[in-house]
Amino acid sequence: MTRWLRWTAGIVLTGVPLLLAIAGPWLVDGSPTRKRAFSSGADHPLGTDFVGRDVWQQVLLGGRTVLLVALLATALAYVVAVPWGIAAALGRRRFVDELLMRPLDVVLALPSLLLLLLLATIAPSGSLTLVGIVALLNLPGLTRIVRAAALEIGSRPAVEAMRLQGEGWWRITVGYVARSMLRTLAADLGTRFTGALYLVASASFLGVGVPPDASDWAVMVDRNRPGLFVQPWAVIAPALLIVALSVGVNLLFDRVLAARSRSDLRGAAS
């Protein structure tokens, strides 16, 4: 696939679900009406869902929750994991690293879906709870990536030279170490957001954090499965949008990083 095709595919695959998620609720005309379940007709281009609501209306209404929760959970995971991983890597005492990283290893050892269900049973339901749970599930892996990158950067001669020159902690950790790992974090961001999107969709699919009849793409996939062979668009449309968003985000991040690498190589050669 050529560069132009990758850019185009990434923009289209990302843009369509984003546009529907952001602008969709404003495009819905009036309150949803209910008719016969899994039926079709001229006034319902994609048919009706398991409770007789128009599938196209549900597609327009169902993307905002999935997108917002995934974005907020990803952002929260980075806000916590970056200082956590840097502190573990640059701590002068071995016990600091052990104290910070061993609890995360326990979380990492548990299957994500099992932990998701366990946390959902003891936490209050709601979108904010789902944001916290998804962020927590992403925290161990992301913190380990940050720690590994910070260990490599912190062992460079430049860091030791900064310490000998009396540079402060903020200048070393934020001004140099955190800044030097931006490309590593950018490479991880696309995959991390896709993982968060998968967890949010799985949680919604399992009925965690959202009502069972909510206007939500993942809920649509779950609740409309009994009518898959009667009214397939009620399942296929939201599923395709979730997949398109995941693939499109990774394509765009891959192209941005590749373009940045080529630019750096040209700058080094000149």
XYZ file of N, CA, C and O in Angstrom, residues 37-158:
488
model
N -39.795 -5.192 16.368
C -38.375 -5.537 16.455
C -37.903 -6.262 15.200
O -38.631 -7.070 14.607
N -36.664 -5.928 14.793
C -35.991 -6.562 13.656
C -36.853 -6.518 12.395
O -36.985 -7.507 11.668
N -37.447 -5.358 12.148
C -38.236 -5.176 10.929
C -37.495 -4.225 10.005
O -36.467 -3.650 10.353
N -38.000 -4.067 8.800
C -37.406 -3.165 7.810
C -38.516 -2.397 7.115
O -39.688 -2.760 7.184
N -38.108 -1.325 6.446
C -39.077 -0.503 5.739
C -38.405 0.708 5.128
O -37.224 0.987 5.388
N -39.153 1.445 4.318
C -38.578 2.608 3.635
C -38.143 3.689 4.611
O -37.190 4.422 4.358
N -38.839 3.809 5.742
C -38.478 4.834 6.721
C -37.396 4.369 7.687
O -36.980 5.119 8.569
N -36.920 3.134 7.536
C -35.831 2.600 8.362
C -34.803 1.954 7.430
O -34.857 0.747 7.176
N -33.873 2.729 6.905
C -32.934 2.194 5.902
C -32.103 1.023 6.408
O -31.726 0.147 5.629
N -31.794 0.992 7.720
C -31.031 -0.117 8.289
C -31.904 -1.030 9.143
O -31.394 -1.920 9.815
N -33.215 -0.819 9.104
C -34.123 -1.642 9.871
C -34.252 -1.176 11.315
O -33.830 -0.079 11.678
N -34.849 -2.017 12.131
C -35.044 -1.725 13.556
C -34.272 -2.726 14.406
O -33.921 -3.809 13.942
N -34.022 -2.336 15.663
C -33.220 -3.185 16.539
C -34.101 -4.109 17.375
O -35.287 -4.302 17.068
N -33.548 -4.653 18.459
C -34.237 -5.679 19.242
C -35.446 -5.149 20.006
O -36.274 -5.942 20.470
N -35.546 -3.834 20.182
C -36.739 -3.269 20.827
C -37.517 -2.373 19.867
O -38.370 -1.600 20.297
N -37.221 -2.462 18.570
C -37.987 -1.742 17.579
C -37.524 -0.327 17.287
O -38.227 0.419 16.604
N -36.352 0.072 17.772
C -35.835 1.407 17.476
C -35.113 1.411 16.133
O -34.557 0.402 15.708
N -35.112 2.560 15.490
C -34.450 2.698 14.200
C -32.944 2.504 14.365
O -32.299 3.204 15.165
N -32.357 1.574 13.611
C -30.938 1.261 13.750
C -30.077 2.450 13.366
O -29.070 2.738 14.032
N -30.455 3.184 12.310
C -29.656 4.330 11.884
C -29.618 5.395 12.973
O -28.569 5.980 13.243
N -30.736 5.627 13.640
C -30.750 6.566 14.757
C -29.840 6.092 15.884
O -29.117 6.901 16.492
N -29.863 4.813 16.176
C -29.024 4.270 17.232
C -27.543 4.358 16.872
O -26.688 4.579 17.740
N -27.221 4.208 15.581
C -25.837 4.377 15.135
C -25.385 5.820 15.348
O -24.265 6.080 15.812
N -26.263 6.775 15.047
C -25.922 8.181 15.244
C -25.759 8.528 16.721
O -24.940 9.379 17.080
N -26.528 7.869 17.570
C -26.492 8.185 19.000
C -25.453 7.380 19.777
O -25.087 7.767 20.888
N -24.967 6.277 19.207
C -24.232 5.314 20.011
C -22.732 5.423 20.054
O -22.087 4.646 20.767
N -22.141 6.369 19.336
C -20.678 6.420 19.301
C -20.037 7.301 20.338
O -18.874 7.106 20.700
N -20.771 8.274 20.844
C -20.156 9.271 21.730
C -19.665 8.648 23.032
O -18.565 8.959 23.499
N -20.448 7.753 23.623
C -20.040 7.139 24.894
C -18.782 6.301 24.722
O -17.825 6.421 25.504
N -18.760 5.455 23.699
C -17.595 4.600 23.459
C -16.349 5.447 23.242
O -15.284 5.194 23.827
N -16.461 6.469 22.415
C -15.304 7.304 22.083
C -14.813 8.091 23.285
O -13.611 8.119 23.579
N -15.721 8.738 24.000
C -15.320 9.570 25.135
C -14.686 8.743 26.246
O -13.666 9.144 26.824
N -15.284 7.605 26.560
C -14.731 6.765 27.625
C -13.344 6.265 27.239
O -12.415 6.266 28.069
N -13.156 5.826 25.990
C -11.843 5.344 25.544
C -10.801 6.462 25.585
O -9.667 6.251 26.031
N -11.172 7.660 25.129
C -10.233 8.783 25.138
C -9.863 9.182 26.563
O -8.687 9.390 26.876
N -10.856 9.310 27.431
C -10.587 9.708 28.808
C -9.771 8.651 29.546
O -8.862 8.982 30.323
N -10.081 7.384 29.316
C -9.333 6.308 29.972
C -7.883 6.288 29.497
O -6.956 6.097 30.305
N -7.665 6.490 28.200
C -6.294 6.531 27.674
C -5.527 7.710 28.253
O -4.370 7.576 28.681
N -6.153 8.881 28.276
C -5.503 10.066 28.838
C -5.174 9.873 30.311
O -4.067 10.217 30.767
N -6.108 9.321 31.085
C -5.874 9.092 32.509
C -4.733 8.105 32.727
O -3.900 8.293 33.638
N -4.668 7.058 31.898
C -3.584 6.081 32.031
C -2.226 6.740 31.804
O -1.264 6.471 32.545
N -2.118 7.625 30.819
C -0.850 8.309 30.555
C -0.503 9.287 31.666
O 0.666 9.400 32.072
N -1.499 10.003 32.180
C -1.250 10.970 33.248
C -0.664 10.286 34.481
O 0.213 10.838 35.157
N -1.126 9.083 34.772
C -0.635 8.355 35.946
C 0.642 7.582 35.625
O 1.600 7.571 36.406
N 0.699 6.921 34.465
C 1.797 5.999 34.157
C 3.113 6.719 33.886
O 4.183 6.203 34.252
N 3.079 7.882 33.241
C 4.334 8.557 32.886
C 5.128 8.959 34.129
O 6.314 8.588 34.261
N 4.565 9.713 35.076
C 5.368 10.015 36.277
C 5.683 8.777 37.110
O 6.754 8.691 37.726
N 4.781 7.804 37.123
C 5.004 6.569 37.884
C 6.215 5.819 37.318
O 7.118 5.408 38.061
N 6.240 5.628 36.015
C 7.343 4.900 35.400
C 8.660 5.628 35.503
O 9.713 5.017 35.732
N 8.644 6.953 35.356
C 9.879 7.734 35.479
C 10.407 7.677 36.903
O 11.617 7.533 37.134
N 9.511 7.783 37.885
C 9.939 7.715 39.281
C 10.560 6.357 39.601
O 11.564 6.269 40.332
N 9.978 5.275 39.052
C 10.538 3.939 39.296
C 11.901 3.783 38.635
O 12.803 3.139 39.195
N 12.076 4.361 37.463
C 13.331 4.191 36.724
C 14.452 5.043 37.283
O 15.611 4.605 37.327
N 14.157 6.246 37.707
C 15.199 7.183 38.108
C 15.407 7.248 39.618
O 16.216 8.050 40.095
N 14.652 6.429 40.372
C 14.852 6.420 41.824
C 16.244 5.923 42.176
O 16.762 4.971 41.584
N 16.864 6.555 43.148
C 18.216 6.200 43.552
C 18.257 4.941 44.422
O 19.310 4.360 44.624
N 17.115 4.531 44.932
C 17.063 3.379 45.813
C 16.318 2.236 45.126
O 15.276 2.443 44.515
N 16.855 1.030 45.280
C 16.252 -0.141 44.654
C 14.858 -0.399 45.188
O 13.959 -0.806 44.446
N 14.634 -0.165 46.479
C 13.330 -0.473 47.065
C 12.231 0.407 46.485
O 11.062 0.025 46.482
N 12.588 1.614 45.991
C 11.591 2.489 45.373
C 11.044 1.838 44.114
O 9.817 1.810 43.884
N 11.928 1.295 43.305
C 11.506 0.601 42.087
C 10.627 -0.601 42.430
O 9.582 -0.822 41.812
N 11.031 -1.383 43.419
C 10.250 -2.550 43.813
C 8.884 -2.146 44.357
O 7.857 -2.758 44.034
N 8.864 -1.106 45.172
C 7.623 -0.658 45.781
C 6.628 -0.161 44.741
O 5.411 -0.373 44.872
N 7.131 0.478 43.695
C 6.248 1.042 42.677
C 5.799 0.021 41.638
O 4.670 0.089 41.145
N 6.663 -0.930 41.309
C 6.376 -1.815 40.183
C 5.725 -3.140 40.570
O 4.969 -3.702 39.785
N 5.991 -3.670 41.763
C 5.446 -4.984 42.101
C 3.924 -5.010 42.165
O 3.309 -5.976 41.720
N 3.255 -3.994 42.730
C 1.777 -4.021 42.692
C 1.221 -4.058 41.277
O 0.185 -4.693 41.025
N 1.892 -3.398 40.347
C 1.433 -3.401 38.960
C 1.590 -4.780 38.326
O 0.803 -5.167 37.465
N 2.624 -5.510 38.748
C 2.812 -6.868 38.223
C 1.654 -7.778 38.627
O 1.263 -8.676 37.873
N 1.102 -7.547 39.811
C -0.046 -8.340 40.256
C -1.245 -8.075 39.355
O -1.950 -8.996 38.929
N -1.480 -6.800 39.048
C -2.592 -6.445 38.155
C -2.352 -7.013 36.761
O -3.268 -7.521 36.112
N -1.105 -6.951 36.295
C -0.775 -7.437 34.959
C -0.948 -8.938 34.839
O -1.240 -9.450 33.759
N -0.799 -9.645 35.949
C -0.906 -11.114 35.908
C -2.345 -11.586 35.763
O -2.576 -12.739 35.372
N -3.307 -10.732 36.076
C -4.712 -11.129 35.988
C -5.258 -10.858 34.588
O -4.935 -9.829 33.985
N -6.078 -11.741 34.047
C -6.713 -11.478 32.743
C -7.552 -10.207 32.802
O -8.281 -9.978 33.775
N -7.437 -9.391 31.772
C -8.076 -8.071 31.796
C -9.603 -8.172 31.904
O -10.225 -7.412 32.655
N -10.200 -9.095 31.168
C -11.658 -9.204 31.222
C -12.133 -9.707 32.583
O -13.176 -9.269 33.083
N -11.362 -10.617 33.204
C -11.721 -11.094 34.541
C -11.635 -9.954 35.544
O -12.534 -9.769 36.375
N -10.572 -9.170 35.471
C -10.418 -8.035 36.378
C -11.493 -6.993 36.117
O -11.999 -6.361 37.059
N -11.856 -6.823 34.869
C -12.922 -5.886 34.522
C -14.233 -6.287 35.198
O -14.920 -5.443 35.787
N -14.562 -7.560 35.141
C -15.798 -8.031 35.764
C -15.734 -7.937 37.287
O -16.711 -7.572 37.944
N -14.568 -8.256 37.860
C -14.424 -8.186 39.310
C -14.569 -6.753 39.816
O -15.263 -6.489 40.801
N -13.917 -5.812 39.136
C -13.999 -4.417 39.555
C -15.402 -3.860 39.357
O -15.879 -3.049 40.153
N -16.053 -4.306 38.283
C -17.397 -3.801 38.002
C -18.403 -4.233 39.058
O -19.389 -3.535 39.309
N -18.157 -5.379 39.697
C -19.095 -5.861 40.709
C -18.994 -5.094 42.018
O -19.960 -5.039 42.785
N -17.827 -4.487 42.292
C -17.651 -3.782 43.566
C -17.684 -2.270 43.410
O -17.770 -1.554 44.409
N -17.625 -1.774 42.168
C -17.614 -0.332 41.936
C -19.004 0.124 41.502
O -19.763 -0.645 40.901
N -19.357 1.365 41.787
C -20.656 1.879 41.323
C -20.691 1.956 39.800
O -19.678 2.225 39.157
N -21.863 1.693 39.238
C -21.987 1.711 37.781
C -21.972 3.137 37.265
O -22.284 4.085 37.982
N -21.575 3.282 36.003
C -21.526 4.604 35.396
C -20.323 4.750 34.492
O -19.354 3.977 34.567
N -20.360 5.770 33.654
C -19.283 5.983 32.683
C -17.969 6.347 33.355
O -16.894 5.916 32.915
N -18.013 7.154 34.422
C -16.777 7.535 35.108
C -16.109 6.322 35.746
O -14.873 6.213 35.748
N -16.902 5.420 36.284
C -16.343 4.180 36.824
C -15.666 3.374 35.732
O -14.574 2.818 35.924
N -16.293 3.321 34.570
C -15.714 2.589 33.445
C -14.412 3.225 32.986
O -13.454 2.527 32.643
N -14.342 4.563 33.002
C -13.094 5.256 32.671
C -11.980 4.826 33.619
O -10.860 4.499 33.202
N -12.279 4.823 34.924
C -11.274 4.432 35.901
C -10.836 2.991 35.757
O -9.631 2.678 35.852
N -11.769 2.087 35.492
C -11.434 0.668 35.363
C -10.562 0.433 34.129
O -9.539 -0.271 34.200
N -10.933 1.022 33.001
C -10.150 0.839 31.770
C -8.766 1.456 31.920
O -7.759 0.884 31.469
N -8.673 2.618 32.561
C -7.371 3.234 32.802
C -6.508 2.344 33.690
O -5.302 2.171 33.438
N -7.101 1.759 34.726
C -6.364 0.869 35.616
C -5.854 -0.363 34.876
O -4.720 -0.804 35.097
N -6.656 -0.911 33.985
C -6.240 -2.092 33.231
C -5.103 -1.770 32.267
O -4.277 -2.637 31.959
N -5.040 -0.546 31.780
C -3.956 -0.143 30.875
C -2.711 0.322 31.622
O -1.631 0.409 31.037
N -2.858 0.636 32.906
C -1.761 1.226 33.665
C -0.523 0.339 33.778
O 0.603 0.830 33.563
N -0.629 -0.960 34.119
C 0.595 -1.758 34.298
C 1.465 -1.842 33.052
O 2.679 -1.612 33.116
N 0.872 -2.178 31.920
C 1.658 -2.293 30.697
C 2.273 -0.982 30.274
O 3.445 -0.933 29.864
N 1.508 0.091 30.384
C 2.028 1.401 29.991
C 3.142 1.850 30.929
O 4.156 2.406 30.482
N 2.999 1.613 32.227
C 4.038 2.003 33.179
C 5.329 1.251 32.917
O 6.435 1.825 33.029
N 5.247 -0.002 32.561
C 6.454 -0.782 32.247
C 7.156 -0.239 31.010
O 8.387 -0.209 30.949
N 6.377 0.192 30.011
C 6.983 0.789 28.816
C 7.697 2.089 29.175
O 8.834 2.341 28.747
N 7.037 2.925 29.983
C 7.645 4.191 30.398
C 8.916 3.933 31.208
O 9.947 4.579 31.009
N 8.847 2.989 32.128
C 10.024 2.675 32.957
C 11.184 2.193 32.104
O 12.340 2.601 32.301
N 10.928 1.299 31.149
C 11.998 0.790 30.291
C 12.632 1.913 29.469
O 13.861 1.985 29.343
N 11.801 2.798 28.923
C 12.334 3.920 28.154
C 13.122 4.867 29.039
O 14.200 5.360 28.654
N 12.618 5.129 30.250
C 13.304 6.047 31.160
C 14.633 5.463 31.644
O 15.602 6.205 31.853
N 14.701 4.143 31.847
C 15.959 3.514 32.250
C 17.033 3.702 31.189
O 18.193 4.017 31.510
N 16.647 3.517 29.934
C 17.627 3.683 28.842
C 18.079 5.142 28.727
O 19.264 5.425 28.588
N 17.123 6.056 28.797
C 17.464 7.473 28.662
C 18.244 7.952 29.883
O 19.194 8.732 29.772
N 17.850 7.474 31.079
C 18.525 7.910 32.301
C 19.950 7.434 32.422
O 20.718 7.984 33.224
N 20.337 6.409 31.658
C 21.717 5.911 31.698
C 22.627 6.596 30.686
O 23.816 6.256 30.607
N 22.105 7.535 29.938
C 22.920 8.227 28.939
C 23.910 9.171 29.607
O 23.648 9.713 30.694
N 25.044 9.392 28.978
C 26.025 10.339 29.536
C 25.472 11.750 29.713
O 25.898 12.469 30.619
N 24.527 12.122 28.880
C 23.966 13.464 28.986
C 23.281 13.675 30.331
O 23.367 14.768 30.917
